[in-house]
Amino acid sequence: MIETKGYAAQAPAAELAPWTFERREVGPHDVQFDILFCGVCHSDLHQIRDEWFPGIFPMVPGHEIVGRVIKVGDHVKKFKVGDLAGTGCMVDSCQECENCKKDLEQYCLEGSTQTYNGLERDGKTPTYGGYSNTIVVREEFVLHISEKLNLAAVAPLLCAGITTYSPLRHWKVGKGHKLAVLGLGGLGHMGVKFGVAFGAEVTVLSTSPKKEADAMKLGAHHFVVTTDEAQVKAAKVTFDFILDTVSAEHDFNMYLSLLRTDGTLICVGVPPKPAEIAAFSLLGGRKSIGGSGIGGIAETQEMLDFCAEHDIVSDIEIIDIKDIQTAYDRMQKGDVRYRFVIDLATL
Ligand code: NAP
Ligand code: ZN
Protein backbone atom coordinates (compact mmCIF):
# COMPACT_ATOMS: atom_id res chain seq x y z
CA MET A 1 0.00 0.00 0.00
CA ILE A 2 1.02 3.60 -0.57
CA GLU A 3 1.17 5.75 2.52
CA THR A 4 -0.53 9.04 1.70
CA LYS A 5 -0.66 12.37 3.51
CA GLY A 6 -3.86 14.37 3.43
CA TYR A 7 -6.30 16.63 5.23
CA ALA A 8 -9.47 15.00 6.51
CA ALA A 9 -12.65 15.72 8.42
CA GLN A 10 -12.92 12.94 10.99
CA ALA A 11 -16.69 13.44 11.51
CA PRO A 12 -19.52 15.49 9.95
CA ALA A 13 -18.77 19.23 10.18
CA ALA A 14 -15.42 18.63 11.91
CA GLU A 15 -12.56 20.97 11.02
CA LEU A 16 -10.11 19.49 8.54
CA ALA A 17 -6.79 18.34 10.01
CA PRO A 18 -3.73 16.37 8.83
CA TRP A 19 -4.38 12.63 8.42
CA THR A 20 -2.36 9.75 7.01
CA PHE A 21 -4.04 6.95 5.06
CA GLU A 22 -3.29 4.27 2.49
CA ARG A 23 -3.95 4.08 -1.23
CA ARG A 24 -3.78 0.90 -3.28
CA GLU A 25 -0.57 -0.10 -5.06
CA VAL A 26 -0.47 0.83 -8.75
CA GLY A 27 -2.24 -1.96 -10.66
CA PRO A 28 -1.61 -2.86 -14.32
CA HIS A 29 -4.24 -0.33 -15.53
CA ASP A 30 -3.55 2.39 -12.95
CA VAL A 31 -1.79 5.73 -13.09
CA GLN A 32 -0.27 7.26 -9.95
CA PHE A 33 0.29 10.98 -9.94
CA ASP A 34 1.60 13.35 -7.31
CA ILE A 35 -0.93 16.08 -6.65
CA LEU A 36 0.33 19.63 -7.17
CA PHE A 37 -2.95 21.58 -6.94
CA CYS A 38 -6.53 20.85 -5.91
CA GLY A 39 -9.50 23.21 -6.29
CA VAL A 40 -12.00 23.81 -3.47
CA CYS A 41 -15.58 23.15 -4.63
CA HIS A 42 -18.74 24.04 -2.72
CA SER A 43 -19.55 20.31 -2.98
CA ASP A 44 -16.64 19.72 -0.59
CA LEU A 45 -18.35 21.88 1.99
CA HIS A 46 -21.81 20.31 1.41
CA GLN A 47 -20.35 16.84 1.89
CA ILE A 48 -18.15 17.53 4.92
CA ARG A 49 -21.25 18.97 6.56
CA ASP A 50 -23.45 16.02 5.56
CA GLU A 51 -25.80 18.45 3.83
CA TRP A 52 -26.80 16.02 1.04
CA PHE A 53 -26.64 12.53 2.57
CA PRO A 54 -24.72 10.78 5.34
CA GLY A 55 -21.06 10.82 4.34
CA ILE A 56 -18.20 8.38 4.78
CA PHE A 57 -15.74 9.55 7.44
CA PRO A 58 -12.87 10.24 7.77
CA MET A 59 -13.40 12.26 4.59
CA VAL A 60 -10.55 13.64 2.45
CA PRO A 61 -12.33 16.03 0.06
CA GLY A 62 -11.13 17.37 -3.29
CA HIS A 63 -12.15 16.56 -6.86
CA GLU A 64 -10.36 19.18 -8.93
CA ILE A 65 -7.01 17.46 -9.00
CA VAL A 66 -3.91 18.09 -11.13
CA GLY A 67 -0.36 16.85 -10.85
CA ARG A 68 2.45 14.87 -12.47
CA VAL A 69 2.57 11.15 -13.17
CA ILE A 70 5.14 9.27 -11.07
CA LYS A 71 4.22 5.66 -11.90
CA VAL A 72 2.13 3.75 -14.46
CA GLY A 73 0.93 0.15 -14.58
CA ASP A 74 2.24 -2.28 -17.21
CA HIS A 75 -0.86 -2.01 -19.41
CA VAL A 76 -1.21 1.77 -19.30
CA LYS A 77 -1.01 3.23 -22.80
CA LYS A 78 -2.03 6.89 -22.58
CA PHE A 79 0.33 8.14 -19.85
CA LYS A 80 4.01 8.00 -19.00
CA VAL A 81 6.03 9.13 -16.01
CA GLY A 82 6.44 12.92 -16.03
CA ASP A 83 3.18 13.70 -17.88
CA LEU A 84 0.74 16.20 -16.43
CA ALA A 85 -2.49 14.51 -15.33
CA GLY A 86 -5.84 15.42 -13.87
CA THR A 87 -8.83 13.77 -12.21
CA GLY A 88 -12.27 15.21 -11.55
CA CYS A 89 -15.31 14.04 -9.63
CA MET A 90 -15.22 10.35 -10.52
CA VAL A 91 -12.53 7.66 -10.55
CA ASP A 92 -14.45 4.65 -11.89
CA SER A 93 -17.74 3.34 -13.29
CA CYS A 94 -19.07 -0.02 -14.50
CA GLN A 95 -17.86 0.76 -18.07
CA GLU A 96 -20.56 -1.56 -19.44
CA CYS A 97 -24.02 -0.02 -19.04
CA GLU A 98 -25.68 1.93 -21.84
CA ASN A 99 -24.68 5.27 -20.32
CA CYS A 100 -21.03 4.29 -19.84
CA LYS A 101 -20.98 3.07 -23.46
CA LYS A 102 -22.28 6.48 -24.56
CA ASP A 103 -19.44 8.30 -22.73
CA LEU A 104 -21.84 9.33 -19.97
CA GLU A 105 -19.99 7.62 -17.11
CA GLN A 106 -21.31 10.27 -14.73
CA TYR A 107 -24.74 8.69 -15.22
CA CYS A 108 -23.48 5.09 -14.88
CA LEU A 109 -26.55 2.97 -14.16
CA GLU A 110 -24.65 1.16 -11.42
CA GLY A 111 -23.44 4.47 -10.01
CA SER A 112 -20.10 6.05 -10.86
CA THR A 113 -17.41 5.91 -8.18
CA GLN A 114 -17.00 9.36 -6.65
CA THR A 115 -13.43 10.56 -6.17
CA TYR A 116 -14.08 10.91 -2.44
CA ASN A 117 -16.96 10.12 -0.11
CA GLY A 118 -17.60 7.05 -2.27
CA LEU A 119 -16.78 3.37 -2.41
CA GLU A 120 -14.58 1.60 -4.93
CA ARG A 121 -16.25 -0.98 -7.22
CA ASP A 122 -15.68 -3.60 -4.49
CA GLY A 123 -18.41 -1.79 -2.55
CA LYS A 124 -16.34 -1.46 0.61
CA THR A 125 -13.08 0.46 0.10
CA PRO A 126 -13.62 4.20 0.68
CA THR A 127 -12.27 6.68 -1.83
CA TYR A 128 -10.20 9.67 -0.74
CA GLY A 129 -9.87 12.92 -2.68
CA GLY A 130 -7.33 15.48 -3.72
CA TYR A 131 -6.52 17.29 -0.46
CA SER A 132 -3.58 14.86 -0.39
CA ASN A 133 -0.12 14.37 -1.83
CA THR A 134 -0.66 11.52 -4.29
CA ILE A 135 -3.47 9.51 -5.96
CA VAL A 136 -3.90 6.22 -7.85
CA VAL A 137 -6.61 6.18 -10.55
CA ARG A 138 -7.48 3.76 -13.33
CA GLU A 139 -6.22 5.06 -16.65
CA GLU A 140 -9.66 5.65 -18.19
CA PHE A 141 -10.44 8.29 -15.52
CA VAL A 142 -7.21 10.26 -15.84
CA LEU A 143 -7.23 13.33 -18.08
CA HIS A 144 -4.45 14.86 -20.15
CA ILE A 145 -3.54 18.41 -19.16
CA SER A 146 -1.86 20.90 -21.49
CA GLU A 147 1.58 22.20 -20.48
CA LYS A 148 0.57 25.57 -21.98
CA LEU A 149 -1.78 26.74 -19.24
CA ASN A 150 -1.22 27.84 -15.62
CA LEU A 151 -1.55 24.49 -13.85
CA ALA A 152 -3.10 25.83 -10.62
CA ALA A 153 -5.76 27.64 -12.65
CA VAL A 154 -6.51 24.49 -14.66
CA ALA A 155 -7.44 22.48 -11.54
CA PRO A 156 -10.99 23.94 -11.22
CA LEU A 157 -11.74 22.96 -14.82
CA LEU A 158 -11.97 19.35 -13.62
CA CYS A 159 -15.26 20.10 -11.83
CA ALA A 160 -16.39 23.74 -12.18
CA GLY A 161 -15.26 23.71 -15.82
CA ILE A 162 -16.90 20.53 -17.03
CA THR A 163 -20.07 21.09 -14.95
CA THR A 164 -20.77 24.32 -16.83
CA TYR A 165 -19.33 23.30 -20.23
CA SER A 166 -21.41 20.13 -20.50
CA PRO A 167 -24.93 21.61 -20.15
CA LEU A 168 -24.11 24.58 -22.38
CA ARG A 169 -23.01 22.10 -25.06
CA HIS A 170 -25.96 19.77 -24.44
CA TRP A 171 -28.52 22.58 -24.82
CA LYS A 172 -26.44 24.03 -27.71
CA VAL A 173 -26.23 27.45 -26.11
CA GLY A 174 -24.51 29.94 -28.40
CA LYS A 175 -24.97 32.75 -30.91
CA GLY A 176 -28.41 34.32 -30.83
CA HIS A 177 -29.14 33.07 -27.28
CA LYS A 178 -29.54 35.15 -24.16
CA LEU A 179 -27.93 33.19 -21.35
CA ALA A 180 -28.16 34.15 -17.68
CA VAL A 181 -25.67 32.70 -15.24
CA LEU A 182 -27.19 32.63 -11.78
CA GLY A 183 -24.60 32.91 -8.97
CA LEU A 184 -21.09 34.19 -9.62
CA GLY A 185 -18.92 31.69 -7.76
CA GLY A 186 -16.67 28.84 -8.87
CA LEU A 187 -19.13 27.30 -11.32
CA GLY A 188 -20.77 30.59 -12.27
CA HIS A 189 -17.59 32.33 -13.40
CA MET A 190 -16.73 29.36 -15.63
CA GLY A 191 -20.30 29.44 -16.99
CA VAL A 192 -19.74 33.08 -17.98
CA LYS A 193 -16.43 32.26 -19.71
CA PHE A 194 -17.90 29.36 -21.69
CA GLY A 195 -21.13 31.21 -22.50
CA VAL A 196 -19.10 34.09 -23.94
CA ALA A 197 -16.75 31.70 -25.79
CA PHE A 198 -19.78 29.97 -27.37
CA GLY A 199 -21.15 33.32 -28.60
CA ALA A 200 -24.13 33.83 -26.27
CA GLU A 201 -25.18 37.20 -24.83
CA VAL A 202 -24.42 36.64 -21.15
CA THR A 203 -26.03 38.22 -18.10
CA VAL A 204 -24.90 37.53 -14.56
CA LEU A 205 -27.67 37.28 -11.96
CA SER A 206 -26.05 37.89 -8.59
CA THR A 207 -26.85 38.74 -4.99
CA SER A 208 -23.51 40.57 -4.74
CA PRO A 209 -23.49 44.08 -6.30
CA LYS A 210 -19.74 44.29 -5.69
CA LYS A 211 -19.10 41.52 -8.23
CA GLU A 212 -20.34 43.61 -11.18
CA ALA A 213 -16.92 44.84 -12.34
CA ASP A 214 -15.53 41.29 -12.16
CA ALA A 215 -18.48 39.95 -14.17
CA MET A 216 -17.72 42.43 -16.93
CA LYS A 217 -14.02 41.52 -16.85
CA LEU A 218 -15.02 37.88 -17.24
CA GLY A 219 -16.79 38.88 -20.45
CA ALA A 220 -20.42 39.19 -19.29
CA HIS A 221 -22.52 41.74 -21.17
CA HIS A 222 -25.01 42.59 -18.41
CA PHE A 223 -25.31 42.32 -14.63
CA VAL A 224 -28.52 42.10 -12.61
CA VAL A 225 -28.56 42.45 -8.82
CA THR A 226 -31.25 39.95 -7.81
CA THR A 227 -31.96 41.65 -4.48
CA ASP A 228 -32.94 44.85 -6.33
CA GLU A 229 -36.63 44.62 -7.24
CA ALA A 230 -36.47 47.20 -10.01
CA GLN A 231 -33.57 45.40 -11.72
CA VAL A 232 -35.38 42.04 -11.46
CA LYS A 233 -38.55 43.55 -12.87
CA ALA A 234 -36.66 44.95 -15.84
CA ALA A 235 -35.19 41.48 -16.50
CA LYS A 236 -38.57 39.63 -16.68
CA VAL A 237 -39.13 37.43 -19.75
CA THR A 238 -35.62 37.95 -21.07
CA PHE A 239 -33.52 34.78 -21.16
CA ASP A 240 -33.48 31.64 -23.31
CA PHE A 241 -31.46 29.82 -20.66
CA ILE A 242 -30.60 30.31 -17.01
CA LEU A 243 -27.66 28.29 -15.74
CA ASP A 244 -28.43 28.00 -12.02
CA THR A 245 -25.24 27.49 -9.99
CA VAL A 246 -26.62 28.52 -6.61
CA SER A 247 -25.54 26.40 -3.65
CA ALA A 248 -28.24 27.57 -1.19
CA GLU A 249 -32.03 27.75 -1.00
CA HIS A 250 -33.52 30.22 -3.51
CA ASP A 251 -36.84 31.01 -5.16
CA PHE A 252 -37.04 29.06 -8.43
CA ASN A 253 -40.38 30.67 -9.30
CA MET A 254 -38.85 34.13 -9.30
CA TYR A 255 -36.03 33.02 -11.60
CA LEU A 256 -38.41 31.12 -13.93
CA SER A 257 -40.23 34.42 -14.46
CA LEU A 258 -37.07 35.77 -16.11
CA LEU A 259 -37.22 33.14 -18.89
CA ARG A 260 -38.74 33.80 -22.29
CA THR A 261 -41.31 31.45 -23.84
CA ASP A 262 -39.77 27.97 -24.25
CA GLY A 263 -36.87 28.99 -22.00
CA THR A 264 -34.99 26.48 -19.86
CA LEU A 265 -33.67 26.71 -16.33
CA ILE A 266 -30.67 24.41 -16.05
CA CYS A 267 -29.92 23.29 -12.49
CA VAL A 268 -26.30 22.54 -11.70
CA GLY A 269 -26.20 23.96 -8.18
CA VAL A 270 -27.32 21.49 -5.50
CA PRO A 271 -28.96 23.25 -2.54
CA PRO A 272 -29.40 20.92 0.42
CA LYS A 273 -33.21 21.33 0.53
CA PRO A 274 -35.66 20.56 -2.31
CA ALA A 275 -37.23 23.59 -4.02
CA GLU A 276 -40.94 24.40 -4.29
CA ILE A 277 -41.95 24.99 -7.88
CA ALA A 278 -45.43 26.16 -8.86
CA ALA A 279 -46.86 24.56 -12.02
CA PHE A 280 -47.96 28.06 -13.04
CA SER A 281 -44.29 29.11 -13.18
CA LEU A 282 -43.77 26.55 -15.95
CA LEU A 283 -46.98 26.50 -17.97
CA GLY A 284 -47.13 30.23 -18.62
CA GLY A 285 -44.58 30.34 -21.44
CA ARG A 286 -44.04 26.56 -21.79
CA LYS A 287 -40.89 26.64 -19.70
CA SER A 288 -38.63 23.74 -18.75
CA ILE A 289 -36.38 22.85 -15.88
CA GLY A 290 -33.45 20.53 -16.52
CA GLY A 291 -30.39 19.42 -14.64
CA SER A 292 -26.88 18.30 -15.44
CA GLY A 293 -24.16 16.50 -13.51
CA ILE A 294 -20.47 17.11 -14.27
CA GLY A 295 -19.69 15.50 -17.67
CA GLY A 296 -18.34 12.26 -19.13
CA ILE A 297 -14.64 11.56 -19.45
CA ALA A 298 -14.49 12.13 -23.24
CA GLU A 299 -16.32 15.43 -22.87
CA THR A 300 -14.07 16.46 -19.96
CA GLN A 301 -11.04 15.89 -22.23
CA GLU A 302 -12.79 17.85 -25.00
CA MET A 303 -13.38 20.74 -22.54
CA LEU A 304 -9.73 20.69 -21.38
CA ASP A 305 -8.55 20.76 -25.00
CA PHE A 306 -11.01 23.57 -25.79
CA CYS A 307 -9.61 25.55 -22.83
CA ALA A 308 -6.01 24.98 -23.98
CA GLU A 309 -6.93 26.15 -27.47
CA HIS A 310 -8.84 29.24 -26.30
CA ASP A 311 -6.63 30.07 -23.33
CA ILE A 312 -9.41 29.59 -20.79
CA VAL A 313 -8.60 28.90 -17.13
CA SER A 314 -10.22 29.62 -13.81
CA ASP A 315 -9.67 32.86 -11.85
CA ILE A 316 -8.12 31.61 -8.64
CA GLU A 317 -6.77 32.43 -5.21
CA ILE A 318 -4.03 30.00 -4.24
CA ILE A 319 -4.14 28.97 -0.59
CA ASP A 320 -2.02 27.13 1.91
CA ILE A 321 -3.77 23.94 3.03
CA LYS A 322 -3.73 25.09 6.65
CA ASP A 323 -6.03 27.98 5.61
CA ILE A 324 -8.75 25.69 4.25
CA GLN A 325 -11.21 26.59 7.02
CA THR A 326 -10.94 30.30 6.22
CA ALA A 327 -11.55 29.49 2.55
CA TYR A 328 -14.70 27.52 3.49
CA ASP A 329 -15.96 30.40 5.65
CA ARG A 330 -15.46 32.84 2.79
CA MET A 331 -17.07 30.47 0.26
CA GLN A 332 -20.07 30.08 2.54
CA LYS A 333 -20.52 33.87 2.46
CA GLY A 334 -20.25 34.04 -1.35
CA ASP A 335 -16.84 35.74 -0.97
CA VAL A 336 -14.93 33.73 -3.55
CA ARG A 337 -12.94 35.25 -6.44
CA TYR A 338 -13.60 32.82 -8.04
CA ARG A 339 -12.06 29.57 -6.91
CA PHE A 340 -9.74 28.69 -4.06
CA VAL A 341 -7.00 26.31 -5.11
CA ILE A 342 -4.82 24.49 -2.60
CA ASP A 343 -1.08 24.39 -3.28
CA LEU A 344 -0.27 20.86 -2.11
CA ALA A 345 3.38 21.81 -1.63
CA THR A 346 2.10 23.30 1.66
CA LEU A 347 0.80 19.94 2.91
P1 NAP B 1 -19.66 28.80 -4.87
O1 NAP B 1 -18.32 29.09 -5.45
O2 NAP B 1 -19.86 28.93 -3.41
O3 NAP B 1 -20.72 29.72 -5.66
C1 NAP B 1 -22.09 29.72 -5.39
C2 NAP B 1 -22.65 31.13 -5.65
O4 NAP B 1 -24.06 31.07 -5.50
C3 NAP B 1 -22.19 32.17 -4.67
O5 NAP B 1 -20.94 32.73 -4.96
C4 NAP B 1 -23.29 33.21 -4.78
O6 NAP B 1 -23.07 34.04 -5.92
C5 NAP B 1 -24.53 32.37 -5.08
N1 NAP B 1 -25.38 32.19 -3.89
C6 NAP B 1 -25.02 31.67 -2.69
N2 NAP B 1 -26.07 31.66 -1.85
C7 NAP B 1 -27.11 32.19 -2.54
C8 NAP B 1 -28.48 32.41 -2.24
N3 NAP B 1 -28.98 32.11 -1.03
N4 NAP B 1 -29.27 32.94 -3.21
C9 NAP B 1 -28.78 33.24 -4.42
N5 NAP B 1 -27.49 33.06 -4.75
C10 NAP B 1 -26.67 32.53 -3.83
O7 NAP B 1 -20.12 27.32 -5.23
P2 NAP B 1 -19.67 26.39 -6.48
O8 NAP B 1 -18.48 25.61 -6.11
O9 NAP B 1 -19.72 27.20 -7.71
O10 NAP B 1 -20.89 25.34 -6.48
C11 NAP B 1 -22.21 25.78 -6.70
C12 NAP B 1 -23.19 24.64 -6.50
O11 NAP B 1 -23.00 23.69 -7.55
C13 NAP B 1 -22.99 23.86 -5.20
O12 NAP B 1 -24.26 23.50 -4.70
C14 NAP B 1 -22.22 22.62 -5.65
O13 NAP B 1 -22.39 21.52 -4.80
C15 NAP B 1 -22.87 22.39 -6.99
N6 NAP B 1 -22.10 21.55 -7.92
C16 NAP B 1 -22.80 20.76 -8.79
C17 NAP B 1 -22.15 19.99 -9.71
C18 NAP B 1 -22.91 19.17 -10.70
O14 NAP B 1 -22.38 18.19 -11.22
N7 NAP B 1 -24.12 19.57 -11.03
C19 NAP B 1 -20.74 20.00 -9.75
C20 NAP B 1 -20.07 20.83 -8.88
C21 NAP B 1 -20.75 21.61 -7.97
P3 NAP B 1 -23.48 35.60 -5.94
O15 NAP B 1 -22.60 36.24 -4.90
O16 NAP B 1 -23.16 36.01 -7.33
O17 NAP B 1 -24.95 35.70 -5.62
ZN1 ZN C 1 -17.07 20.08 -7.56
PDB file of N, CA and C in Angstrom, residues 5 40-41 53 68 85 155 169 182 184 186 200 207 211-212 232 247 252 278 281 286 296 310 325 339:
ATOM      1  N   LYS A   5      -0.365  11.287   2.562  1.00  0.00           N
ATOM      2  CA  LYS A   5      -0.665  12.366   3.512  1.00  0.00           C
ATOM      3  C   LYS A   5      -1.845  13.173   2.991  1.00  0.00           C
ATOM      4  N   VAL A  40     -11.062  23.948  -4.601  1.00  0.00           N
ATOM      5  CA  VAL A  40     -11.998  23.811  -3.472  1.00  0.00           C
ATOM      6  C   VAL A  40     -13.400  24.097  -4.000  1.00  0.00           C
ATOM      7  N   CYS A  41     -14.229  23.044  -4.064  1.00  0.00           N
ATOM      8  CA  CYS A  41     -15.583  23.146  -4.628  1.00  0.00           C
ATOM      9  C   CYS A  41     -16.591  23.265  -3.497  1.00  0.00           C
ATOM     10  N   PHE A  53     -26.359  13.893   2.100  1.00  0.00           N
ATOM     11  CA  PHE A  53     -26.644  12.531   2.569  1.00  0.00           C
ATOM     12  C   PHE A  53     -25.539  12.159   3.554  1.00  0.00           C
ATOM     13  N   ARG A  68       1.552  15.506 -11.504  1.00  0.00           N
ATOM     14  CA  ARG A  68       2.452  14.866 -12.466  1.00  0.00           C
ATOM     15  C   ARG A  68       2.578  13.383 -12.195  1.00  0.00           C
ATOM     16  N   ALA A  85      -1.271  15.323 -15.385  1.00  0.00           N
ATOM     17  CA  ALA A  85      -2.490  14.511 -15.334  1.00  0.00           C
ATOM     18  C   ALA A  85      -3.516  15.191 -14.440  1.00  0.00           C
ATOM     19  N   ALA A 155      -6.809  23.433 -12.468  1.00  0.00           N
ATOM     20  CA  ALA A 155      -7.436  22.480 -11.540  1.00  0.00           C
ATOM     21  C   ALA A 155      -8.971  22.606 -11.496  1.00  0.00           C
ATOM     22  N   ARG A 169     -23.139  22.863 -23.825  1.00  0.00           N
ATOM     23  CA  ARG A 169     -23.008  22.096 -25.064  1.00  0.00           C
ATOM     24  C   ARG A 169     -24.273  21.284 -25.335  1.00  0.00           C
ATOM     25  N   LEU A 182     -26.683  32.283 -13.107  1.00  0.00           N
ATOM     26  CA  LEU A 182     -27.190  32.630 -11.776  1.00  0.00           C
ATOM     27  C   LEU A 182     -26.179  32.192 -10.718  1.00  0.00           C
ATOM     28  N   LEU A 184     -22.449  34.024  -9.083  1.00  0.00           N
ATOM     29  CA  LEU A 184     -21.088  34.188  -9.617  1.00  0.00           C
ATOM     30  C   LEU A 184     -20.080  33.665  -8.590  1.00  0.00           C
ATOM     31  N   GLY A 186     -17.589  29.707  -8.123  1.00  0.00           N
ATOM     32  CA  GLY A 186     -16.672  28.839  -8.866  1.00  0.00           C
ATOM     33  C   GLY A 186     -17.279  28.354 -10.169  1.00  0.00           C
ATOM     34  N   ALA A 200     -22.844  33.389 -26.826  1.00  0.00           N
ATOM     35  CA  ALA A 200     -24.129  33.833 -26.265  1.00  0.00           C
ATOM     36  C   ALA A 200     -24.000  35.247 -25.695  1.00  0.00           C
ATOM     37  N   THR A 207     -26.418  38.057  -6.211  1.00  0.00           N
ATOM     38  CA  THR A 207     -26.855  38.735  -4.986  1.00  0.00           C
ATOM     39  C   THR A 207     -25.787  39.729  -4.508  1.00  0.00           C
ATOM     40  N   LYS A 211     -19.729  42.382  -7.224  1.00  0.00           N
ATOM     41  CA  LYS A 211     -19.100  41.516  -8.227  1.00  0.00           C
ATOM     42  C   LYS A 211     -19.301  42.017  -9.672  1.00  0.00           C
ATOM     43  N   GLU A 212     -19.996  43.166  -9.814  1.00  0.00           N
ATOM     44  CA  GLU A 212     -20.335  43.605 -11.177  1.00  0.00           C
ATOM     45  C   GLU A 212     -19.099  43.827 -12.051  1.00  0.00           C
ATOM     46  N   VAL A 232     -34.761  43.339 -11.152  1.00  0.00           N
ATOM     47  CA  VAL A 232     -35.379  42.039 -11.464  1.00  0.00           C
ATOM     48  C   VAL A 232     -36.585  42.254 -12.369  1.00  0.00           C
ATOM     49  N   SER A 247     -25.794  27.482  -4.592  1.00  0.00           N
ATOM     50  CA  SER A 247     -25.541  26.398  -3.645  1.00  0.00           C
ATOM     51  C   SER A 247     -26.535  26.371  -2.480  1.00  0.00           C
ATOM     52  N   PHE A 252     -37.041  29.456  -7.008  1.00  0.00           N
ATOM     53  CA  PHE A 252     -37.035  29.059  -8.427  1.00  0.00           C
ATOM     54  C   PHE A 252     -38.114  29.806  -9.209  1.00  0.00           C
ATOM     55  N   ALA A 278     -44.014  26.090  -8.512  1.00  0.00           N
ATOM     56  CA  ALA A 278     -45.434  26.155  -8.862  1.00  0.00           C
ATOM     57  C   ALA A 278     -45.602  25.763 -10.333  1.00  0.00           C
ATOM     58  N   SER A 281     -45.574  28.507 -12.769  1.00  0.00           N
ATOM     59  CA  SER A 281     -44.290  29.111 -13.181  1.00  0.00           C
ATOM     60  C   SER A 281     -43.783  28.493 -14.471  1.00  0.00           C
ATOM     61  N   ARG A 286     -44.552  27.891 -21.428  1.00  0.00           N
ATOM     62  CA  ARG A 286     -44.042  26.558 -21.786  1.00  0.00           C
ATOM     63  C   ARG A 286     -42.565  26.394 -21.399  1.00  0.00           C
ATOM     64  N   GLY A 296     -19.063  13.520 -18.927  1.00  0.00           N
ATOM     65  CA  GLY A 296     -18.345  12.260 -19.133  1.00  0.00           C
ATOM     66  C   GLY A 296     -16.853  12.508 -19.340  1.00  0.00           C
ATOM     67  N   HIS A 310      -8.292  27.880 -26.433  1.00  0.00           N
ATOM     68  CA  HIS A 310      -8.845  29.237 -26.301  1.00  0.00           C
ATOM     69  C   HIS A 310      -8.295  29.983 -25.089  1.00  0.00           C
ATOM     70  N   GLN A 325      -9.992  26.218   6.293  1.00  0.00           N
ATOM     71  CA  GLN A 325     -11.208  26.591   7.018  1.00  0.00           C
ATOM     72  C   GLN A 325     -11.628  28.031   6.689  1.00  0.00           C
ATOM     73  N   ARG A 339     -12.272  30.926  -7.400  1.00  0.00           N
ATOM     74  CA  ARG A 339     -12.060  29.573  -6.911  1.00  0.00           C
ATOM     75  C   ARG A 339     -10.825  29.553  -6.038  1.00  0.00           C
TER      76      ARG A 339
END
